[in-house]
Amino acid sequence: MTPNPSTNHPAARVAGVVGWPMAHSLSPTLHGAWIKACRDRDPSFEGVYRAFAVRPEHAENAFRSLPDSGLVGVNVTVPYKEVALRVLNEIAQTGKAHILGRARDIGAVNLIRVTPEGHLTGDNTDAVGFIEGLYQAGADDLGPAVILGAGGAARAVAVALASRESGLPNCEDVRVVNRTLDKATEIAQLAKSCGAKTVTANTWSDAGRALEGARLLVNATSLGMHGSAPLAIPDLSLLAPDAAVYDLVYVPRETELLKAARRQGLTAIEGLDMLIGQARPSFEAFFGVTPPDSVDARALLADARPANPPADWPVAIP
Ligand code: NAP
C-alpha cells in the first residue's frame, strides 16, 4: 500500500472513511471543515481526511493493511461495519462508564484507530451520535420507544436507548418493528440485555400496536433514503402527544416522516444530528483535538454535496 496516499504534507495525520460505494459520504466535508478550523487556530496543525472506495473483495485485506498505510485510522461505513469487527486486534472498552466502548454489543465498528504499536483498535460511535441527536432536541425523558428496522443502525439505537450509561435515563420499554421478524426479535433481545425491562418484536402489520402511547419513534430502516423505496408513514397520531420522531436517514435532510411529524406537532429530529454526533469522537481519535465549535456543522452539511470523488484504496497486497 502506498503510504499517505492523499497528502502533500508528510507530517500530516491522515485519516479517512472506507466504504463501497462511496458516492454519498459527507464525512470528508465535515472533517475537512474541522481540520481547516484547527489550522486557522494553529497553523502548525496538519490533518487530512479522505474518502476511500474499497471494493468488497479487498475490504478485509485493506483493514488488515492499515498499520502499513501511514493512516492514523479510518471510519468505516456501509457495508463494512461488521467485517471491520473481525479484523481488529482489540475493541475499545470503556467498561460500563460510557456508551462508547459498546462495539461488541452493537456487533459493528465504525471507527478504527492504528495504535503506535501498529495494532487496530475499534469502536462504535453510532450510539453516542444517536444520543447526541436526542440531547440537541431536548428529548431527554425517554418513555416507550419504537425502533423501525433491525439492521446495524437499529442495533446501535437499541444499545443507546436501553443502556444506563448513555447519560439519559434508560428507556425501559423498547418496541421493534421490522419486515423480518427474526431480526426484530434479535434487536429486542439486545435491548433487554442492555437494560430494557419490556421489549416486543413486531412485523409492520403490528406497527400500530407498537406505536400506541410511545414517546419516541426512530426510523432506523433505509426506507425514505434518497435512492431507496419510500417509507410508508405509520399513523403518528397513535404516539403520545409530546413524542419525538427521529429519522436516521439524512439524505434528504427533511424526510417525509419528519414532515409528517412536524404536521402532527411532534418534535422532529434529523439524521444529520446523529451523523455529526458520531463524527466528533472520531475526529478526536484521529487528530487528538476536539472539533472546533467555530464550525456550524449543521449549516455546513445542510446543503452539502460530497466534496471530492473518493480515492481508490491503494491496496498493494500480494
Ligand atoms: P441495514 O443494516 O442494511 O438495515 C436496513 C433495514 O431497513 C433493515 O431493518 C431492513 O429490513 C429495512 N429495509 C430495507 N429495505 C426495506 C423494505 N423495502 N421494506 C421494509 N424494510 C426494509 O442498514 P443500516 O446500516 O442499519 O442503516 C439504516 C439507515 O440508517 C440507513 O438509511 C443509513 O443511512 C442510516 N444511518 C444513519 C446514520 C446517521 O448518522 N444518521 C448512521 C447509521 C445509519 P430487513 O431486516 O427485513 O431486511
CSV table of C-alpha atoms and ligand atoms in Angstrom, one decimal:
chain,number,residue,atom,x,y,z
A,1,MET,CA,0.0,0.0,0.0
A,2,THR,CA,1.3,3.5,-0.8
A,3,PRO,CA,1.8,5.5,2.3
A,4,ASN,CA,-0.1,8.8,2.8
A,5,PRO,CA,-2.0,8.5,-0.4
A,6,SER,CA,-3.7,11.8,-0.3
A,7,THR,CA,-1.5,14.5,1.1
A,8,ASN,CA,1.4,16.7,0.2
A,9,HIS,CA,2.1,17.2,3.9
A,10,PRO,CA,4.2,14.3,5.1
A,11,ALA,CA,3.8,15.4,8.7
A,12,ALA,CA,0.0,15.4,8.5
A,13,ARG,CA,-2.1,12.9,10.2
A,14,VAL,CA,-4.1,11.2,7.5
A,15,ALA,CA,-7.4,9.6,8.2
A,16,GLY,CA,-10.5,8.8,6.1
A,17,VAL,CA,-13.6,6.8,5.6
A,18,VAL,CA,-13.8,3.4,3.9
A,19,GLY,CA,-16.9,2.1,2.2
A,20,TRP,CA,-18.4,0.9,-1.0
A,21,PRO,CA,-19.7,2.6,-3.0
A,22,MET,CA,-18.7,6.0,-1.5
A,23,ALA,CA,-20.7,8.4,-3.6
A,24,HIS,CA,-22.7,10.0,-0.8
A,25,SER,CA,-20.3,10.3,2.1
A,26,LEU,CA,-20.4,13.8,3.8
A,27,SER,CA,-17.7,12.8,6.3
A,28,PRO,CA,-14.8,14.4,4.3
A,29,THR,CA,-16.8,17.7,4.1
A,30,LEU,CA,-17.3,17.7,7.8
A,31,HIS,CA,-13.8,16.5,8.9
A,32,GLY,CA,-12.3,18.8,6.2
A,33,ALA,CA,-14.1,21.9,7.8
A,34,TRP,CA,-12.9,20.9,11.3
A,35,ILE,CA,-9.3,20.4,10.0
A,36,LYS,CA,-9.4,23.9,8.4
A,37,ALA,CA,-10.7,25.5,11.5
A,38,CYS,CA,-8.0,23.8,13.6
A,39,ARG,CA,-5.4,25.1,11.1
A,40,ASP,CA,-6.9,28.6,11.3
A,41,ARG,CA,-6.4,28.4,15.1
A,42,ASP,CA,-3.0,26.8,15.0
A,43,PRO,CA,-1.1,27.0,11.7
A,44,SER,CA,1.1,24.1,12.7
A,45,PHE,CA,-1.9,21.7,12.7
A,46,GLU,CA,-1.8,19.3,9.8
A,47,GLY,CA,-4.5,16.9,9.0
A,48,VAL,CA,-6.1,15.2,6.0
A,49,TYR,CA,-9.4,13.2,5.8
A,50,ARG,CA,-10.3,11.4,2.6
A,51,ALA,CA,-13.0,9.0,1.3
A,52,PHE,CA,-11.6,5.7,0.1
A,53,ALA,CA,-13.7,3.5,-2.1
A,54,VAL,CA,-12.7,-0.1,-1.3
A,55,ARG,CA,-14.1,-3.0,-3.4
A,56,PRO,CA,-15.7,-5.8,-1.4
A,57,GLU,CA,-13.1,-8.3,-2.4
A,58,HIS,CA,-10.4,-6.1,-1.0
A,59,ALA,CA,-12.1,-4.9,2.2
A,60,GLU,CA,-10.7,-7.4,4.8
A,61,ASN,CA,-7.1,-7.1,3.5
A,62,ALA,CA,-7.4,-3.3,3.3
A,63,PHE,CA,-8.3,-3.2,7.0
A,64,ARG,CA,-5.5,-5.6,7.9
A,65,SER,CA,-3.0,-3.5,6.0
A,66,LEU,CA,-3.9,-0.3,7.8
A,67,PRO,CA,-0.8,-0.3,10.0
A,68,ASP,CA,1.4,-0.2,6.9
A,69,SER,CA,-0.7,2.5,5.2
A,70,GLY,CA,0.5,5.5,7.1
A,71,LEU,CA,-3.1,6.4,8.1
A,72,VAL,CA,-3.8,7.0,11.8
A,73,GLY,CA,-7.2,5.4,11.4
A,74,VAL,CA,-10.4,5.2,9.4
A,75,ASN,CA,-14.1,5.5,9.8
A,76,VAL,CA,-16.0,2.5,8.4
A,77,THR,CA,-19.3,2.9,6.6
A,78,VAL,CA,-21.7,0.7,4.7
A,79,PRO,CA,-21.2,-2.2,4.0
A,80,TYR,CA,-18.1,-2.9,6.2
A,81,LYS,CA,-19.0,-2.2,9.8
A,82,GLU,CA,-19.3,-5.9,10.6
A,83,VAL,CA,-16.3,-7.0,8.5
A,84,ALA,CA,-14.2,-4.5,10.3
A,85,LEU,CA,-15.1,-6.0,13.7
A,86,ARG,CA,-13.4,-9.3,12.6
A,87,VAL,CA,-10.0,-7.8,11.8
A,88,LEU,CA,-9.4,-5.9,15.0
A,89,ASN,CA,-6.7,-6.6,17.5
A,90,GLU,CA,-8.9,-5.1,20.2
A,91,ILE,CA,-12.1,-3.4,20.8
A,92,ALA,CA,-12.0,-0.3,22.9
A,93,GLN,CA,-13.6,-1.0,26.3
A,94,THR,CA,-14.7,1.8,28.4
A,95,GLY,CA,-16.5,-0.6,30.8
A,96,LYS,CA,-19.9,0.5,31.8
A,97,ALA,CA,-18.9,4.1,32.3
A,98,HIS,CA,-19.8,5.4,28.9
A,99,ILE,CA,-21.8,4.5,25.8
A,100,LEU,CA,-18.6,4.4,23.8
A,101,GLY,CA,-16.9,1.0,24.1
A,102,ARG,CA,-20.1,-0.9,23.2
A,103,ALA,CA,-19.0,-2.1,19.7
A,104,ARG,CA,-19.2,-5.7,20.7
A,105,ASP,CA,-22.8,-5.4,21.8
A,106,ILE,CA,-23.6,-3.4,18.7
A,107,GLY,CA,-21.8,-6.0,16.6
A,108,ALA,CA,-20.3,-3.4,14.4
A,109,VAL,CA,-17.4,-1.0,14.2
A,110,ASN,CA,-17.3,2.4,12.6
A,111,LEU,CA,-14.0,3.7,13.9
A,112,ILE,CA,-10.6,2.0,13.7
A,113,ARG,CA,-7.5,3.5,15.2
A,114,VAL,CA,-4.0,2.4,14.4
A,115,THR,CA,-2.1,2.4,17.7
A,116,PRO,CA,1.6,3.4,17.9
A,117,GLU,CA,2.4,-0.3,18.2
A,118,GLY,CA,0.6,-1.0,14.9
A,119,HIS,CA,-2.5,-2.6,16.5
A,120,LEU,CA,-6.0,-2.0,15.3
A,121,THR,CA,-8.4,-0.8,17.9
A,122,GLY,CA,-12.1,-0.5,17.0
A,123,ASP,CA,-15.0,1.4,18.5
A,124,ASN,CA,-18.6,2.3,17.5
A,125,THR,CA,-19.6,5.9,17.8
A,126,ASP,CA,-23.1,5.5,16.3
A,127,ALA,CA,-24.7,5.0,19.7
A,128,VAL,CA,-23.1,8.2,21.1
A,129,GLY,CA,-24.1,10.0,17.9
A,130,PHE,CA,-27.7,8.9,18.2
A,131,ILE,CA,-27.8,10.2,21.8
A,132,GLU,CA,-26.3,13.5,20.7
A,133,GLY,CA,-29.3,14.0,18.4
A,134,LEU,CA,-31.7,13.4,21.4
A,135,TYR,CA,-29.8,15.9,23.5
A,136,GLN,CA,-29.8,18.5,20.7
A,137,ALA,CA,-33.6,18.2,20.5
A,138,GLY,CA,-34.0,18.3,24.3
A,139,ALA,CA,-35.7,14.9,24.1
A,140,ASP,CA,-34.2,13.6,27.4
A,141,ASP,CA,-37.1,11.9,29.1
A,142,LEU,CA,-37.4,8.6,27.3
A,143,GLY,CA,-40.7,6.8,27.6
A,144,PRO,CA,-41.7,3.8,25.4
A,145,ALA,CA,-39.6,3.9,22.2
A,146,VAL,CA,-40.3,2.3,18.8
A,147,ILE,CA,-37.5,1.3,16.6
A,148,LEU,CA,-38.4,0.8,12.9
A,149,GLY,CA,-35.8,-1.5,11.4
A,150,ALA,CA,-33.4,-4.1,12.7
A,151,GLY,CA,-30.1,-3.6,10.8
A,152,GLY,CA,-26.8,-2.2,12.1
A,153,ALA,CA,-28.1,1.2,12.9
A,154,ALA,CA,-31.0,-0.3,14.8
A,155,ARG,CA,-28.6,-2.2,16.9
A,156,ALA,CA,-26.7,1.0,17.9
A,157,VAL,CA,-30.1,2.7,18.7
A,158,ALA,CA,-31.2,-0.3,20.8
A,159,VAL,CA,-28.0,-0.2,22.8
A,160,ALA,CA,-28.1,3.6,23.2
A,161,LEU,CA,-31.7,3.6,24.3
A,162,ALA,CA,-31.6,0.7,26.8
A,163,SER,CA,-28.2,1.4,28.3
A,164,ARG,CA,-28.0,3.2,31.6
A,165,GLU,CA,-24.6,4.6,30.7
A,166,SER,CA,-26.0,6.7,27.8
A,167,GLY,CA,-26.2,9.7,30.1
A,168,LEU,CA,-30.0,9.7,29.7
A,169,PRO,CA,-32.5,7.8,31.8
A,170,ASN,CA,-32.6,4.4,30.1
A,171,CYS,CA,-35.6,3.5,28.1
A,172,GLU,CA,-37.4,0.6,29.8
A,173,ASP,CA,-39.9,-0.2,27.1
A,174,VAL,CA,-38.5,-0.8,23.6
A,175,ARG,CA,-40.7,-1.9,20.7
A,176,VAL,CA,-39.0,-3.1,17.5
A,177,VAL,CA,-40.8,-3.2,14.2
A,178,ASN,CA,-39.2,-4.8,11.2
A,179,ARG,CA,-40.0,-6.6,7.9
A,180,THR,CA,-38.1,-9.7,9.1
A,181,LEU,CA,-39.4,-10.7,12.4
A,182,ASP,CA,-36.4,-12.8,13.5
A,183,LYS,CA,-34.2,-9.7,13.2
A,184,ALA,CA,-36.7,-7.7,15.2
A,185,THR,CA,-36.6,-10.3,17.9
A,186,GLU,CA,-32.8,-10.1,17.9
A,187,ILE,CA,-32.8,-6.4,18.4
A,188,ALA,CA,-35.5,-6.6,21.1
A,189,GLN,CA,-33.3,-9.2,23.0
A,190,LEU,CA,-30.3,-6.9,22.6
A,191,ALA,CA,-32.3,-4.0,24.2
A,192,LYS,CA,-33.3,-6.3,27.0
A,193,SER,CA,-29.7,-7.4,27.6
A,194,CYS,CA,-28.7,-3.8,27.8
A,195,GLY,CA,-31.3,-2.9,30.5
A,196,ALA,CA,-34.8,-2.5,28.9
A,197,LYS,CA,-37.5,-4.1,31.1
A,198,THR,CA,-40.2,-4.6,28.5
A,199,VAL,CA,-39.4,-5.4,24.8
A,200,THR,CA,-41.6,-6.5,21.9
A,201,ALA,CA,-40.8,-7.6,18.3
A,202,ASN,CA,-43.3,-6.8,15.7
A,203,THR,CA,-43.8,-7.0,11.9
A,204,TRP,CA,-45.2,-4.0,10.1
A,205,SER,CA,-48.7,-5.3,10.3
A,206,ASP,CA,-48.5,-4.8,14.1
A,207,ALA,CA,-46.8,-1.3,13.9
A,208,GLY,CA,-50.0,0.4,15.1
A,209,ARG,CA,-49.9,-1.5,18.4
A,210,ALA,CA,-46.2,-0.8,18.8
A,211,LEU,CA,-46.8,3.0,18.3
A,212,GLU,CA,-49.5,3.3,20.8
A,213,GLY,CA,-48.5,5.8,23.5
A,214,ALA,CA,-44.8,5.7,22.5
A,215,ARG,CA,-42.8,8.9,23.2
A,216,LEU,CA,-40.1,8.2,20.7
A,217,LEU,CA,-40.2,6.8,17.2
A,218,VAL,CA,-36.9,6.1,15.4
A,219,ASN,CA,-36.7,5.2,11.7
A,220,ALA,CA,-33.6,3.0,11.5
A,221,THR,CA,-34.6,1.5,8.2
A,222,SER,CA,-33.1,2.6,4.9
A,223,LEU,CA,-36.6,3.5,3.7
A,224,GLY,CA,-37.0,7.1,2.7
A,225,MET,CA,-33.3,7.5,1.9
A,226,HIS,CA,-32.5,9.0,-1.5
A,227,GLY,CA,-32.5,6.2,-3.9
A,228,SER,CA,-34.4,3.7,-1.6
A,229,ALA,CA,-38.0,2.9,-1.5
A,230,PRO,CA,-40.3,5.3,0.4
A,231,LEU,CA,-41.2,4.7,4.0
A,232,ALA,CA,-45.0,4.0,4.4
A,233,ILE,CA,-45.6,6.6,7.1
A,234,PRO,CA,-47.2,4.9,10.2
A,235,ASP,CA,-50.1,6.6,12.0
A,236,LEU,CA,-48.3,9.1,14.1
A,237,SER,CA,-51.5,10.1,15.9
A,238,LEU,CA,-51.0,6.9,17.9
A,239,LEU,CA,-47.9,8.3,19.5
A,240,ALA,CA,-48.0,10.3,22.8
A,241,PRO,CA,-48.8,14.0,22.1
A,242,ASP,CA,-45.3,15.1,23.2
A,243,ALA,CA,-43.5,12.4,21.3
A,244,ALA,CA,-40.3,12.9,19.2
A,245,VAL,CA,-39.7,11.3,15.8
A,246,TYR,CA,-36.1,10.7,14.9
A,247,ASP,CA,-35.2,9.8,11.3
A,248,LEU,CA,-31.7,8.4,10.9
A,249,VAL,CA,-32.0,8.9,7.2
A,250,TYR,CA,-30.2,12.2,6.3
A,251,VAL,CA,-30.5,12.4,2.5
A,252,PRO,CA,-32.9,14.1,2.2
A,253,ARG,CA,-32.4,16.1,5.3
A,254,GLU,CA,-36.2,16.7,5.7
A,255,THR,CA,-37.7,13.3,5.1
A,256,GLU,CA,-41.4,12.6,4.5
A,257,LEU,CA,-41.5,11.1,8.0
A,258,LEU,CA,-40.1,14.3,9.6
A,259,LYS,CA,-42.6,16.4,7.6
A,260,ALA,CA,-45.4,14.3,8.9
A,261,ALA,CA,-44.1,14.5,12.4
A,262,ARG,CA,-44.0,18.3,12.2
A,263,ARG,CA,-47.5,18.5,10.8
A,264,GLN,CA,-48.6,16.4,13.8
A,265,GLY,CA,-46.9,18.9,16.2
A,266,LEU,CA,-44.3,16.4,17.3
A,267,THR,CA,-40.6,17.0,17.8
A,268,ALA,CA,-38.7,16.1,14.6
A,269,ILE,CA,-35.0,15.0,14.9
A,270,GLU,CA,-32.9,14.9,11.8
A,271,GLY,CA,-30.4,12.2,10.9
A,272,LEU,CA,-27.8,14.9,10.4
A,273,ASP,CA,-27.6,15.3,14.2
A,274,MET,CA,-26.5,11.7,14.6
A,275,LEU,CA,-24.1,12.0,11.7
A,276,ILE,CA,-22.4,14.9,13.3
A,277,GLY,CA,-22.5,13.3,16.8
A,278,GLN,CA,-20.8,10.1,15.6
A,279,ALA,CA,-18.1,12.1,13.8
A,280,ARG,CA,-17.0,14.1,16.8
A,281,PRO,CA,-15.3,11.3,18.8
A,282,SER,CA,-13.7,10.0,15.5
A,283,PHE,CA,-12.1,13.4,14.8
A,284,GLU,CA,-10.8,13.4,18.4
A,285,ALA,CA,-9.4,9.9,18.0
A,286,PHE,CA,-7.6,10.7,14.7
A,287,PHE,CA,-6.4,14.2,15.3
A,288,GLY,CA,-6.0,14.4,19.1
A,289,VAL,CA,-8.2,17.5,19.4
A,290,THR,CA,-11.9,18.2,19.8
A,291,PRO,CA,-13.7,19.5,16.7
A,292,PRO,CA,-13.7,23.4,16.9
A,293,ASP,CA,-17.0,24.9,17.9
A,294,SER,CA,-16.5,27.6,15.3
A,295,VAL,CA,-17.8,25.2,12.6
A,296,ASP,CA,-21.5,25.2,12.3
A,297,ALA,CA,-21.7,21.6,11.3
A,298,ARG,CA,-25.5,21.5,10.7
A,299,ALA,CA,-25.4,24.5,8.4
A,300,LEU,CA,-22.4,23.1,6.6
A,301,LEU,CA,-24.0,19.8,5.9
A,302,ALA,CA,-27.5,21.0,5.3
A,303,ASP,CA,-26.9,21.5,1.6
A,304,ALA,CA,-23.6,19.8,1.2
A,305,ARG,CA,-22.7,17.5,-1.6
A,306,PRO,CA,-19.8,15.1,-1.4
A,307,ALA,CA,-16.6,17.3,-1.8
A,308,ASN,CA,-14.2,15.2,-3.8
A,309,PRO,CA,-14.5,11.9,-5.7
A,310,PRO,CA,-13.4,9.1,-3.4
A,311,ALA,CA,-9.8,7.8,-3.8
A,312,ASP,CA,-9.3,4.2,-4.7
A,313,TRP,CA,-7.8,2.4,-1.8
A,314,PRO,CA,-4.2,1.9,-2.6
A,315,VAL,CA,-4.2,-1.8,-2.0
A,316,ALA,CA,-0.9,-3.3,-2.8
A,317,ILE,CA,-1.3,-6.6,-1.2
A,318,PRO,CA,0.2,-9.7,-2.8
B,1,NAP,P1,-29.1,-2.2,7.2
B,1,NAP,O1,-28.3,-2.9,8.2
B,1,NAP,O2,-29.0,-2.5,5.7
B,1,NAP,O3,-30.7,-2.3,7.6
B,1,NAP,C1,-31.7,-1.9,6.8
B,1,NAP,C2,-33.0,-2.0,7.5
B,1,NAP,O4,-34.0,-1.5,6.6
B,1,NAP,C3,-33.4,-3.4,7.8
B,1,NAP,O5,-34.2,-3.4,9.0
B,1,NAP,C4,-34.3,-3.8,6.6
B,1,NAP,O6,-35.3,-4.8,7.0
B,1,NAP,C5,-35.0,-2.5,6.4
B,1,NAP,N1,-35.5,-2.4,5.0
B,1,NAP,C6,-34.7,-2.2,3.9
B,1,NAP,N2,-35.5,-2.2,2.8
B,1,NAP,C7,-36.8,-2.5,3.2
B,1,NAP,C8,-38.0,-2.6,2.5
B,1,NAP,N3,-38.1,-2.5,1.2
B,1,NAP,N4,-39.1,-2.8,3.3
B,1,NAP,C9,-39.0,-2.9,4.6
B,1,NAP,N5,-37.9,-2.8,5.3
B,1,NAP,C10,-36.8,-2.6,4.6
B,1,NAP,O7,-28.8,-0.6,7.2
B,1,NAP,P2,-28.3,0.2,8.4
B,1,NAP,O8,-26.8,0.3,8.4
B,1,NAP,O9,-29.0,-0.3,9.7
B,1,NAP,O10,-28.8,1.7,8.1
B,1,NAP,C11,-30.2,2.0,8.1
B,1,NAP,C12,-30.4,3.5,7.8
B,1,NAP,O11,-29.8,4.3,8.8
B,1,NAP,C13,-29.7,4.0,6.5
B,1,NAP,O12,-30.6,4.8,5.8
B,1,NAP,C14,-28.5,4.7,7.0
B,1,NAP,O13,-28.1,5.7,6.1
B,1,NAP,C15,-29.0,5.3,8.3
B,1,NAP,N6,-27.9,5.6,9.2
B,1,NAP,C16,-27.7,6.9,9.5
B,1,NAP,C17,-26.7,7.2,10.4
B,1,NAP,C18,-26.6,8.7,10.8
B,1,NAP,O14,-25.5,9.0,11.3
B,1,NAP,N7,-27.6,9.5,10.7
B,1,NAP,C19,-25.9,6.3,11.0
B,1,NAP,C20,-26.1,4.9,10.6
B,1,NAP,C21,-27.1,4.6,9.7
B,1,NAP,P3,-35.0,-6.4,6.9
B,1,NAP,O15,-34.2,-6.6,8.2
B,1,NAP,O16,-36.3,-7.0,6.9
B,1,NAP,O17,-34.1,-6.6,5.7
